[in-house]
Short mmCIF file of C-alpha atoms in Angstrom, two decimals:
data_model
loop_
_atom_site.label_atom_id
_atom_site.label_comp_id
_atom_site.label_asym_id
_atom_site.label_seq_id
_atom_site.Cartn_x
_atom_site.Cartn_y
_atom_site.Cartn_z
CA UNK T 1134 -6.29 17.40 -4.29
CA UNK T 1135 -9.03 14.76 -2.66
CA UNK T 1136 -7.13 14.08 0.30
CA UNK T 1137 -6.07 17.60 1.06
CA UNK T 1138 -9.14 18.91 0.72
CA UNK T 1139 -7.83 22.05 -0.96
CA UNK T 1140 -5.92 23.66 -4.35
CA UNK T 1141 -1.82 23.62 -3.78
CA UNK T 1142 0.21 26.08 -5.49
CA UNK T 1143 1.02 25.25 -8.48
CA UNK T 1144 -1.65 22.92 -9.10
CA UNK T 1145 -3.31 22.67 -12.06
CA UNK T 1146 -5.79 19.69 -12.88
CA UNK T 1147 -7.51 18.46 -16.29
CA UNK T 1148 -8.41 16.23 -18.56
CA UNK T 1149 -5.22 16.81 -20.82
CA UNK T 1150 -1.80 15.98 -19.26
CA UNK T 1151 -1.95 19.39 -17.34
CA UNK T 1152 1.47 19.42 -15.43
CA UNK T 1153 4.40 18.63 -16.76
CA UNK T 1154 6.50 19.43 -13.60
CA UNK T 1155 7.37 16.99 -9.93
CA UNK T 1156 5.58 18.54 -7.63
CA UNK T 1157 6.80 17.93 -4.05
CA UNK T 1158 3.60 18.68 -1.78
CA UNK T 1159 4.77 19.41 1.77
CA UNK T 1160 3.90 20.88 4.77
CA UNK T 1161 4.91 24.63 5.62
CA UNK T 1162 3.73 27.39 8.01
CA UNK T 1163 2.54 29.69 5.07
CA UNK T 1164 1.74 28.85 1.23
CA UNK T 1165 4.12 29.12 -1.26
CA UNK T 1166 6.53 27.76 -3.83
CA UNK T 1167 10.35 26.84 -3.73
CA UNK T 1168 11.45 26.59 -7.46
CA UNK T 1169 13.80 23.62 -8.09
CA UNK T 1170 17.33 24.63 -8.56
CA UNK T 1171 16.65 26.19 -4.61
CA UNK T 1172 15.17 22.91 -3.19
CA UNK T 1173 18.23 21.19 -4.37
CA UNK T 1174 20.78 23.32 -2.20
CA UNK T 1175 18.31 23.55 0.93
CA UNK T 1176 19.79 21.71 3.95
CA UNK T 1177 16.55 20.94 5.41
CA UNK T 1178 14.56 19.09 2.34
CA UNK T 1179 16.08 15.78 1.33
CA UNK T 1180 16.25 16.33 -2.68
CA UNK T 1181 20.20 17.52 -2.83
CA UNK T 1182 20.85 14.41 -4.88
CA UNK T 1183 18.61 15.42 -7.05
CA UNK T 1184 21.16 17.83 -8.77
CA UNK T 1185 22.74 15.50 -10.98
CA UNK T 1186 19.87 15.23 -13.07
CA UNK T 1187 20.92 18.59 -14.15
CA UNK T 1188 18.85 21.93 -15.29
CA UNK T 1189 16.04 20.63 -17.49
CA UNK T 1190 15.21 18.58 -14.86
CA UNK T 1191 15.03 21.19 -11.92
CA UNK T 1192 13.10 23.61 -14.28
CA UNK T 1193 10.72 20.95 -14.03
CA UNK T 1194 10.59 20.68 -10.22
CA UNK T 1195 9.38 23.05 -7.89
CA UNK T 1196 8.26 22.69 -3.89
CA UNK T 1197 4.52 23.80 -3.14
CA UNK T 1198 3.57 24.52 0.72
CA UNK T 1199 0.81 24.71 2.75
CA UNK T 1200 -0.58 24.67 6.14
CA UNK T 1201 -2.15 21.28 5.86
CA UNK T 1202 -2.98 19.08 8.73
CA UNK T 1203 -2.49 15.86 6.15
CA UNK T 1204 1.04 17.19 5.16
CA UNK T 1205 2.32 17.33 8.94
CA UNK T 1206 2.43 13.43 8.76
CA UNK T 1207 3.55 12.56 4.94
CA UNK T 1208 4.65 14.44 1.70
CA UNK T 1209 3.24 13.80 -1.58
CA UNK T 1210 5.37 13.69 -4.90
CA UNK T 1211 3.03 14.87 -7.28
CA UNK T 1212 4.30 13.24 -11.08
CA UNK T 1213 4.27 15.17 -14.07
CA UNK T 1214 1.11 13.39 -16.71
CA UNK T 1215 2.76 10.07 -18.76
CA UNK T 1216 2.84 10.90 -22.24
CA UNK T 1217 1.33 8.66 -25.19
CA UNK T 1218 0.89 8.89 -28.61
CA UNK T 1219 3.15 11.70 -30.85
CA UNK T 1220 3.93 13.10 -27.96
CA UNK T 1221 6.23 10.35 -26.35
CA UNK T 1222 8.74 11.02 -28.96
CA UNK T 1223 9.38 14.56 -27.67
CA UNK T 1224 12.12 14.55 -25.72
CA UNK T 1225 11.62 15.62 -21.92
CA UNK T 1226 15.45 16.96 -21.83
CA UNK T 1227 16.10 14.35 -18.84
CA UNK T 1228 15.99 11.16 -18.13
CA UNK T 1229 12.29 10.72 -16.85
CA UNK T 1230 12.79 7.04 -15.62
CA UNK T 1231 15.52 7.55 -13.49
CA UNK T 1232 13.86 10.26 -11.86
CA UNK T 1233 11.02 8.26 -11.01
CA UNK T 1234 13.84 5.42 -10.02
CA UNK T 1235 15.24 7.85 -7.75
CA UNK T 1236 11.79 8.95 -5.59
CA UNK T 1237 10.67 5.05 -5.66
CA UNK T 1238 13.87 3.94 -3.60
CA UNK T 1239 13.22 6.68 -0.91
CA UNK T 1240 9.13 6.94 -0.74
CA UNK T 1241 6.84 4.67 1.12
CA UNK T 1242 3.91 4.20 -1.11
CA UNK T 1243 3.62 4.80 -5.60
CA UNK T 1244 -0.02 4.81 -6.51
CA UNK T 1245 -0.54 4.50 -10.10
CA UNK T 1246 -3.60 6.18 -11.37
CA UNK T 1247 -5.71 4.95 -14.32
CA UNK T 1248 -9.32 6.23 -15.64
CA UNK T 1249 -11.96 4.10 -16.00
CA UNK T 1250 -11.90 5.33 -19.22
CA UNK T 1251 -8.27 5.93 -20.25
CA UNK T 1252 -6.98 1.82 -19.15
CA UNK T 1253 -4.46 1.92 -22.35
CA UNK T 1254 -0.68 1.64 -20.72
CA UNK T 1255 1.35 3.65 -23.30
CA UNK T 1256 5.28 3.02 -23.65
CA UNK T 1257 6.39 5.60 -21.63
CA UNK T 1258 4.00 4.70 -18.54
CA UNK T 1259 5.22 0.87 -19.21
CA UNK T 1260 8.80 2.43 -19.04
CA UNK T 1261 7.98 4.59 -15.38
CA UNK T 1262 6.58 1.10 -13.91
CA UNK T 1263 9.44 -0.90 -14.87
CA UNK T 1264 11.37 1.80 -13.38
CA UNK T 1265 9.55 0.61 -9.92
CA UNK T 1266 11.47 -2.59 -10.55
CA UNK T 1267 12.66 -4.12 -6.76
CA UNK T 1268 9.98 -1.85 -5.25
CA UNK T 1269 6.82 -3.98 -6.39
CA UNK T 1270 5.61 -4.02 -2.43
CA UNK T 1271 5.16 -0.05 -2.75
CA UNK T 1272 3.11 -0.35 -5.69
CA UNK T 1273 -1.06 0.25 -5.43
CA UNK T 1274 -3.52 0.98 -8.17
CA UNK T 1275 -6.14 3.13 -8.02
CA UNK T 1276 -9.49 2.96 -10.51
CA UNK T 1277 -10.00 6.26 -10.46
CA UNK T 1278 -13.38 7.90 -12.10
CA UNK T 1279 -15.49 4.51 -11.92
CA UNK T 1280 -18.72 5.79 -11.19
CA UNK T 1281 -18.70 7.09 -14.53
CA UNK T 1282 -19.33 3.42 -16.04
CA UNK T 1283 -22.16 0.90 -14.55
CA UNK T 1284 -21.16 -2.45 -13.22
CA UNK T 1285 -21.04 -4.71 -16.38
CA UNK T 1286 -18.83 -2.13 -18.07
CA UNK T 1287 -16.76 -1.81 -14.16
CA UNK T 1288 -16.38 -5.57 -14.35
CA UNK T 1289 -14.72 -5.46 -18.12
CA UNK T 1290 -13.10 -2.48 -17.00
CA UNK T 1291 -11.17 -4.17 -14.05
CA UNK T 1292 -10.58 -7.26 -16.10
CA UNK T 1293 -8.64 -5.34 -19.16
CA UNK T 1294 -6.87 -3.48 -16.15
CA UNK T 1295 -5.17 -6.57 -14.37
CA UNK T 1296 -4.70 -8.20 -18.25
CA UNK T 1297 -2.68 -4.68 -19.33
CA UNK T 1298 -0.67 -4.68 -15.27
CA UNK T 1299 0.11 -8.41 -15.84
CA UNK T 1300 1.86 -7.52 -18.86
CA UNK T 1301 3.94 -4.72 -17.59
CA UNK T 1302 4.58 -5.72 -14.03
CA UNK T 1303 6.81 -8.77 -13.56
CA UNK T 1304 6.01 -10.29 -10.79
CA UNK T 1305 3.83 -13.54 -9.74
CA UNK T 1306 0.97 -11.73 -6.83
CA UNK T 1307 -1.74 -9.68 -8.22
CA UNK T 1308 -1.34 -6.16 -7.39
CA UNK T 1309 -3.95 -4.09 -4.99
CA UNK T 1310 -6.59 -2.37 -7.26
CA UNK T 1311 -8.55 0.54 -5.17
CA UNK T 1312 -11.57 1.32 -7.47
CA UNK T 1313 -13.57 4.17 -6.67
CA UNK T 1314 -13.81 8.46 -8.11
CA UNK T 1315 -11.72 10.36 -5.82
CA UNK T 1316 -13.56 13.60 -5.81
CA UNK T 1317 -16.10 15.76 -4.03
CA UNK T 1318 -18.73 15.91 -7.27
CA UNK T 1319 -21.80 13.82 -6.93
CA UNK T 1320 -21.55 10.21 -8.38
CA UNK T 1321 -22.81 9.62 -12.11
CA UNK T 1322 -23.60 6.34 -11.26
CA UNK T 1323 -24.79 5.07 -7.73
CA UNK T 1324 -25.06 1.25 -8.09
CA UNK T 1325 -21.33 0.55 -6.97
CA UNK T 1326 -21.71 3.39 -4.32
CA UNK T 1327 -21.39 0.98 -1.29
CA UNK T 1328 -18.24 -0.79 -3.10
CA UNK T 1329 -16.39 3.11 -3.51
CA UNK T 1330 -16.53 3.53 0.07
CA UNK T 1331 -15.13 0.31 1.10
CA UNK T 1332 -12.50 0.86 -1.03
CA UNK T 1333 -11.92 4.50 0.04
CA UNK T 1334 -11.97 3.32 3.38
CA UNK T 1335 -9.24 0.28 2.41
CA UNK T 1336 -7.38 2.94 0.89
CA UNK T 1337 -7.05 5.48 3.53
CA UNK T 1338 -5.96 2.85 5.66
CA UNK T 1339 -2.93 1.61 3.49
CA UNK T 1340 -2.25 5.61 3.96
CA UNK T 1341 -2.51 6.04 7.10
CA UNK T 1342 -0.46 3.47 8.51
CA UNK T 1343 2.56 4.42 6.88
CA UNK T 1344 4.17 7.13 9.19
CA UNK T 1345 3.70 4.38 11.66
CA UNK T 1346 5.89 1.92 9.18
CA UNK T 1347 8.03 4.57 7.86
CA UNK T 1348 10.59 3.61 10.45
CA UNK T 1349 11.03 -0.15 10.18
CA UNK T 1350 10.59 0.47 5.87
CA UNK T 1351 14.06 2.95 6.69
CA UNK T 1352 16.06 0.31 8.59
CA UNK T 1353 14.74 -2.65 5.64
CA UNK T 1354 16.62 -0.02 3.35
CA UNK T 1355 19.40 -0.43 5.58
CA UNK T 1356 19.75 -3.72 5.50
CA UNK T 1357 19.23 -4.03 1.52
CA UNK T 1358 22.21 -1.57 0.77
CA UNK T 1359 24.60 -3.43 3.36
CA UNK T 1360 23.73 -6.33 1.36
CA UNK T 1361 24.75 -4.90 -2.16
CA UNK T 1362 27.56 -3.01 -0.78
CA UNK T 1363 29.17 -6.67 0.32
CA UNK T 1364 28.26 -7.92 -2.61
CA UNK T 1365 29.48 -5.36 -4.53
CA UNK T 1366 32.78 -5.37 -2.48
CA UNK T 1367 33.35 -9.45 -3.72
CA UNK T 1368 32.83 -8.15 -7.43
CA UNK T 1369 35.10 -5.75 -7.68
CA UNK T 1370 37.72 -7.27 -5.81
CA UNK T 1371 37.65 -10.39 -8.25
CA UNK T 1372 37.84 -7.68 -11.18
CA UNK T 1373 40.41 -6.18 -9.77
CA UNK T 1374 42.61 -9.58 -8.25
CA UNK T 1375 41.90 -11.10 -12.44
CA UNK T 1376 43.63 -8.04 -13.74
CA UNK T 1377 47.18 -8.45 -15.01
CA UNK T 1378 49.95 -5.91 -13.65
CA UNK T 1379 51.39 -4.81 -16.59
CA UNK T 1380 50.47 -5.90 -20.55
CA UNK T 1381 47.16 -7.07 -22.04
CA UNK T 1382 44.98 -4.66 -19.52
CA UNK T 1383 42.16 -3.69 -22.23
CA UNK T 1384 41.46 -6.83 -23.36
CA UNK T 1385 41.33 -8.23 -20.00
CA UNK T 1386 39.19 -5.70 -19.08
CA UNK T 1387 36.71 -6.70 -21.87
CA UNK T 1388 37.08 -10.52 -21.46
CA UNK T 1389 35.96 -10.05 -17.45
CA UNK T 1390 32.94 -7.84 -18.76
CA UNK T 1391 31.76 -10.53 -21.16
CA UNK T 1392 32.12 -12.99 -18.52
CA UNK T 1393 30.30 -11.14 -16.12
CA UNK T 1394 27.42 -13.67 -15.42
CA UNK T 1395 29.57 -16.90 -15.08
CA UNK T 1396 31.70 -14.57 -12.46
CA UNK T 1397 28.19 -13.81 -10.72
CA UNK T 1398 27.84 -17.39 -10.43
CA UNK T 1399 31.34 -18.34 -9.42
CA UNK T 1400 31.37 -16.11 -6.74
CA UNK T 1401 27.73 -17.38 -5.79
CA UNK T 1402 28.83 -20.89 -5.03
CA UNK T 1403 32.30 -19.12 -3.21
CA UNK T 1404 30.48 -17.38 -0.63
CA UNK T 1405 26.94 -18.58 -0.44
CA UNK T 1406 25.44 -15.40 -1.50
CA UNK T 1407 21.41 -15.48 -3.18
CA UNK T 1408 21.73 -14.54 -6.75
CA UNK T 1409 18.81 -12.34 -6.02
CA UNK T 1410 21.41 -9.97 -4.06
CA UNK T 1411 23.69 -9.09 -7.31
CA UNK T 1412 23.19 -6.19 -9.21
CA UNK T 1413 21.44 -6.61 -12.72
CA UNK T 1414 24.04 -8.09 -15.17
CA UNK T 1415 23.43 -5.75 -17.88
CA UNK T 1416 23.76 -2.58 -16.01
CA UNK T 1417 26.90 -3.36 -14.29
CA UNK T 1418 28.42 -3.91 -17.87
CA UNK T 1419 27.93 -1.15 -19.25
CA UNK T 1420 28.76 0.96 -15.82
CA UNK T 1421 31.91 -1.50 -15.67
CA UNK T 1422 33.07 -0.41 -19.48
CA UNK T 1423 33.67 3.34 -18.26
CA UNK T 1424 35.85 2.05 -15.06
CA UNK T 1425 39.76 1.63 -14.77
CA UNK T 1426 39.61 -1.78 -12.98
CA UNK T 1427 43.33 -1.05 -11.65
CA UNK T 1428 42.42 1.85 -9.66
CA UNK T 1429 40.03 -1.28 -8.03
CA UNK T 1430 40.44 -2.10 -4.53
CA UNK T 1431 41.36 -5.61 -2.89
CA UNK T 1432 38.71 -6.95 -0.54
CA UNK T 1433 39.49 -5.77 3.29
CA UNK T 1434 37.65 -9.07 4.85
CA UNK T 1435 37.62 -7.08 8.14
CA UNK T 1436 34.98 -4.86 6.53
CA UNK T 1437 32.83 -7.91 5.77
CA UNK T 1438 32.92 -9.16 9.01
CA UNK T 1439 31.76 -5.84 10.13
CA UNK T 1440 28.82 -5.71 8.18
CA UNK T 1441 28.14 -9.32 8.66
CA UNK T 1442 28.46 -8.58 12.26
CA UNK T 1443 25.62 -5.72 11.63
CA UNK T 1444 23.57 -7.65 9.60
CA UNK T 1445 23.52 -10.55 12.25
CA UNK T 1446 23.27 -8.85 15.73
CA UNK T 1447 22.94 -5.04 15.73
CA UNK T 1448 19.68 -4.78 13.32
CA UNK T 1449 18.03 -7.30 15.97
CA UNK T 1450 18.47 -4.76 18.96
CA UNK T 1451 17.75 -1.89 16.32
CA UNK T 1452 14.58 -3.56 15.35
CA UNK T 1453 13.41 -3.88 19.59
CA UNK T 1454 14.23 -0.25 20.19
CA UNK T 1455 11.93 0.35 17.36
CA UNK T 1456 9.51 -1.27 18.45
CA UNK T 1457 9.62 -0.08 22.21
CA UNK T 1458 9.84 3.35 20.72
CA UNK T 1459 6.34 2.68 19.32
CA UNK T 1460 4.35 1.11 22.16
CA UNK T 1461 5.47 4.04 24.42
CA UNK T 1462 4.71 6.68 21.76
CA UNK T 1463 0.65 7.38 20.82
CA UNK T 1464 0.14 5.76 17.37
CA UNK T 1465 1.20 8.42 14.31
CA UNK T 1466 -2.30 8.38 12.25
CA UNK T 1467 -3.01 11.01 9.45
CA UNK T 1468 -5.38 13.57 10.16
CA UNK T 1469 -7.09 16.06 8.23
CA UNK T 1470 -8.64 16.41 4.52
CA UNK T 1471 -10.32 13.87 2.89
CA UNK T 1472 -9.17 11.77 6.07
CA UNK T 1473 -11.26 13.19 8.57
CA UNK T 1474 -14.65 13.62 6.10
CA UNK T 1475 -15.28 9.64 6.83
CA UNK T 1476 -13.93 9.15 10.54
CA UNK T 1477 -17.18 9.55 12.47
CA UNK T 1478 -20.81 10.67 12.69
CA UNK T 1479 -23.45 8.85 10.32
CA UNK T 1480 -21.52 8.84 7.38
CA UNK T 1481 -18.68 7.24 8.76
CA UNK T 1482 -18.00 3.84 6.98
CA UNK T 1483 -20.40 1.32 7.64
CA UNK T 1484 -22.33 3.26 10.05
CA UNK T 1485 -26.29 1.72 10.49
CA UNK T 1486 -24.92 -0.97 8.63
CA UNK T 1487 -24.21 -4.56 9.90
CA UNK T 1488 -24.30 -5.08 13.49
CA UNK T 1489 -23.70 -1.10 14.13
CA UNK T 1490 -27.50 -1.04 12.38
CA UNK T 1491 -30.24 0.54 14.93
CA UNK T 1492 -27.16 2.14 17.03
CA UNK T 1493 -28.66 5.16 17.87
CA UNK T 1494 -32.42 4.22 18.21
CA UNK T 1495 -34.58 3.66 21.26
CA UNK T 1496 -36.38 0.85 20.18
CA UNK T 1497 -34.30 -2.78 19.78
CA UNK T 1498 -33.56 -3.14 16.41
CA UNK T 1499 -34.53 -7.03 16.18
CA UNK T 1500 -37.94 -6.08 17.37
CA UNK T 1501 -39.12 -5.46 13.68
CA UNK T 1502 -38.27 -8.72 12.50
CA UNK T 1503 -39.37 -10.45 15.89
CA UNK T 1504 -43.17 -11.69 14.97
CA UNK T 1505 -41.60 -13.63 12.12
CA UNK T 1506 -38.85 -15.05 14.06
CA UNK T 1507 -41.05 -16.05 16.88
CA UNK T 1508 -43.20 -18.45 14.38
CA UNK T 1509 -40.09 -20.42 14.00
CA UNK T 1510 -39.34 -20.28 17.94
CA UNK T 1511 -42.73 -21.76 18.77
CA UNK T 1512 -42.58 -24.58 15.91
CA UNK T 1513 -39.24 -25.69 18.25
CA UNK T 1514 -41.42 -26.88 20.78
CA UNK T 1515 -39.91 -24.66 23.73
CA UNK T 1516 -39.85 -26.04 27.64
CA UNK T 1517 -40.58 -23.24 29.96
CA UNK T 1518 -40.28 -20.95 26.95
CA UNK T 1519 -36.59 -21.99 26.40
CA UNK T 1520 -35.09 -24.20 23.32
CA UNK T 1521 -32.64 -26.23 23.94
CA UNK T 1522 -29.10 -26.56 21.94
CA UNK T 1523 -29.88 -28.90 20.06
CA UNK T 1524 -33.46 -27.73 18.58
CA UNK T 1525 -31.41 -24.14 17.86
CA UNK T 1526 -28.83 -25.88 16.19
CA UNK T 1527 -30.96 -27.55 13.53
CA UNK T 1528 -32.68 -24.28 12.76
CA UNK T 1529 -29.26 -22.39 12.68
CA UNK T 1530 -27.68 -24.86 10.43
CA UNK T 1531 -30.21 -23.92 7.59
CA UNK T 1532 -28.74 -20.61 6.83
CA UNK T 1533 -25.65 -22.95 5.62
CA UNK T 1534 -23.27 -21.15 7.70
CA UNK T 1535 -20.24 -23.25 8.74
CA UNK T 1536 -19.97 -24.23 12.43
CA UNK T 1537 -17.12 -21.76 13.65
CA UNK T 1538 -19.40 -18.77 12.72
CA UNK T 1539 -22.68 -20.47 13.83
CA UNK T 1540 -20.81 -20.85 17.07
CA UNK T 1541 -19.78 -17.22 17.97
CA UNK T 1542 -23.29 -16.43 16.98
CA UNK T 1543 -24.39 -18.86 19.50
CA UNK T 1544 -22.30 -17.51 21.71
CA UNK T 1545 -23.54 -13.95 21.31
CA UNK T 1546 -26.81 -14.70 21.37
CA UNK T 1547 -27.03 -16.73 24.34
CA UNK T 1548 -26.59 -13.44 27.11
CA UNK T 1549 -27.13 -15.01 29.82
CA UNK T 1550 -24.93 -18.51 29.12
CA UNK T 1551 -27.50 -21.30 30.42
CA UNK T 1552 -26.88 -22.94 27.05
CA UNK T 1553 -30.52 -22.30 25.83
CA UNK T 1554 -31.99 -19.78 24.45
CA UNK T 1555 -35.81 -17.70 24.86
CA UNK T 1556 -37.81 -15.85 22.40
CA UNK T 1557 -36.06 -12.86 22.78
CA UNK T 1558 -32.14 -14.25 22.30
CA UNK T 1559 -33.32 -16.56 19.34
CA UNK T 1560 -34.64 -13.43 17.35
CA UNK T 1561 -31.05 -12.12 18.22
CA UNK T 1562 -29.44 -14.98 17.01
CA UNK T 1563 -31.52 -15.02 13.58
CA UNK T 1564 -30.90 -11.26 13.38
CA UNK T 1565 -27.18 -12.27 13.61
CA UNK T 1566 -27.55 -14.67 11.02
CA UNK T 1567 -28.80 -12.34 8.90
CA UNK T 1568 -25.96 -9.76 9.53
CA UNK T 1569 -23.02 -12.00 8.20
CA UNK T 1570 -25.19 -14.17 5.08
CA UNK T 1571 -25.85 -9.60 4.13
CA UNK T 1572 -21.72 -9.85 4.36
CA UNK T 1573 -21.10 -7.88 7.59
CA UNK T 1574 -18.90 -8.90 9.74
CA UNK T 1575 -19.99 -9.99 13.13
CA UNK T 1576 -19.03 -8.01 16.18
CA UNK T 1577 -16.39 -9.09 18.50
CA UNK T 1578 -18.79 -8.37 21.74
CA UNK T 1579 -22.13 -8.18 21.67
CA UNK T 1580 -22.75 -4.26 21.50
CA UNK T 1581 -25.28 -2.93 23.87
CA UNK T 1582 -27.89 -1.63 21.49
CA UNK T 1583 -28.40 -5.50 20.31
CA UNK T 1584 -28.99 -6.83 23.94
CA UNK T 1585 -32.56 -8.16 24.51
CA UNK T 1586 -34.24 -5.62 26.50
CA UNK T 1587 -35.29 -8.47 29.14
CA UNK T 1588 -31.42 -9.67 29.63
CA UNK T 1589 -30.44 -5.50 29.81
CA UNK T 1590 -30.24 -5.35 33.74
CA UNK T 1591 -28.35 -8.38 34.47
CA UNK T 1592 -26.06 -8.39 31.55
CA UNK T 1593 -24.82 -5.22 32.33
CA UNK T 1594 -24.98 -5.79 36.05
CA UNK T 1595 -22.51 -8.80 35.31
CA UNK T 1596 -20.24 -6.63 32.83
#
């Protein structure tokens, strides 16, 4: 709802877990709603496979359209609200998890929302992130409703959130947490205010670039199922080679599911395959106990040295035409809603801030501070109303800076390059100074607004 900008069909929003439905949020010409069991047999919308999760599940999925510049570039699954307490033993009447399993292979980006005030992970959410398993580079967090708590309580906040993620989420790098209250009512509490934006900012990003990625994350899939098909191919081709051909087939059967792992292993050291590229051990027994490993087939090597012949050349001249398909195409952004609120004008991020301060004024913005700065030009005992390097350095050095950024400032400062530097580009330099020890950023070039007004002319001449 905060990045479209407007109310969906079908959407309902609360305090309480108010949907219990998947809500696919696309793009359409007029607004409406395509109930499940009719998204399912619809050619054009990529959820046919979604059938075999069977009519309590499709009840509980429905298609909602709009006329939204943010949905011509990406779709949003909406999930249904995670369940806690009594209510987690109430059945759903599908299998919830696998569902979520399902979306997570296929979708570029899962954002997991928490409340500031509602951090506890219940069993079923813990069950929908380990659902995510494989997928952990998808994953972000967002903090939502933070401006309802002040900083002391943000910072305890944040801390029990990473403690409760470590728990559930297996893997060694800290996961992305965006904190911040995605909506359009005013903020309870204004301390952090600066921090939201930043982070809304980071966020929209990390959103934005994705139809840009969506192509290269496609042909990664690619690769990862070649991968599991051959090494799926090598497992059930032992199964099938260890079976015996006419008495004893049951038992063998059960023997080569028990020894499962050593077999993962075996075939490991027999043709140099990562044990991070087998399926989980546990899962393929119990799909293996349902399966008549006679009807097996043999390994066809040919077909390995197909897809090892894939894997090794074709991807590589898949993966230029890729990228020569983007440099020659304008850069896919996403437009529209909450997107475009932040883009330009003075509320864009960071705007009169930094080095972009005093932007749009007439008057040069280091002029304010200049009397003050000037006191410490004329205790540097300047020759012809220049300092030299060396005096600048030993008043630059004082703001504890290290060298490589005292450097580019040097280098912006001094406009016209004669390695010294007059009253007017030694106010800029402080001014600088006092941009990155805020925590700004320093600009690449020096923009024209921070130009001395006596170097104007000539610099810009020279440009």
């Amino acid at each position: 709802r905060y990045l479209l900008e407007q109310d969906f069909p079908g959407m309902r929003i609360g305090p309480e877990p108010t949907t219990d439905s998947f809500i696919a949020v696309m793009y359409g010409e007029t607004e409406g709603n395509v109930p499940g069991n009719a998204l399912v047999v619809d050619p054009k919308k990529p959820f046919r496979k979604l059938s075999r999760f069977g009519n309590a599940f499709l009840n509980r999925f429905m298609c909602s359209q709009l006329p939204n510049e943010v949905l011509k570039s990406i779709s949003i699954i909406d999930s249904p609200g995670i369940l806690s307490g009594e209510k987690q033993r109430i059945s759903r009447g599908y299998d919830f998890c696998q569902v979520l399993q399902w979306f997570a292979e296929r979708v570029d980006r899962i954002i997991l929302l928490f409340d500031a005030h509602k951090l506890d992970i219940s069993d079923e959410f813990s069950e929908a992130i380990k659902s995510f398993r494989g997928q952990d580079d998808k994953i972000r967090v967002v903090l939502n409703k933070a401006d309802q708590v002040d900083t002391q309580q943000l910072m305890r906040v944040y801390g029990a959130l990473m403690w409760s993620l470590g728990k559930v989420i297996d893997t060694p790098e800290v996961l992305r947490v965006y904190i911040g209250s995605f909506w359009a009512h005013p903020l309870r509490n204004t301390d952090n205010r600066r921090l939201f934006e930043a982070e809304a900012q980071d966020l929209f990003r990390d959103i934005q670039s994705l139809p840009q990625k969506a192509a290269v994350r496609k042909l990664n899939d690619l690769i990862k199922r070649a991968r599991l098909a051959k090494v799926h191919a090598y497992i059930i081709s032992y199964l099938k080679k260890e079976m015996p051909s006419v008495f004893g087939k049951e038992n063998k059967k059960k023997e080569l599911i028990n020894k499962l792992p050593e077999i993962y292993i075996q075939l490991q050291r027999e043709y140099h395959i990562s044990a991070g590229d087998f399926p989980e051990v546990k899962k393929m027994q119990e799909q293996l106990e349902n399966c008549d490993f006679t009807k097996f087939h043999s390994l066809k090597p040919k077909l390995i040295e197909t897809v090892d012949n894939m894997l090794a050349n074709k991807i590589a001249s898949l993966m230029n035409l890729i990228r020569q398909e983007e440099s020659n195409m304008p850069t896919e952004m996403v437009h529209g809603g909450a997107f475009d609120g932040t883009m330009a004008g003075p509320f864009g991020h960071g705007y009169g801030e930094g080095a972009k301060e005093g932007a749009d004024e007439e008057e040069w913005v280091v002029a304010k501070d200049k009397p003050a700065y000037d006191e410490i030009f004329y205790t540097l005992s300047p020759i012809n109303g220049k300092i030299s390097g060396i005096s600048a350095k030993k008043e630059m050095v004082t703001s504890k800076l290290p060298n490589s950024v005292l450097g580019k400032i040097w280098k912006l400062a001094d406009c016209d390059g004669d390695g010294m530097l007059d009253d007017e580009e030694f106010a800029l330099a402080k001014h600088l100074i006092k941009i990155k020890l805020d925590g700004y950023e320093l600009p690449g070039t020096l923009p024209s607004h921070l130009v001395p007004p006596s170097h104007r002319k000539p610099f810009q001449t020279a440009e």
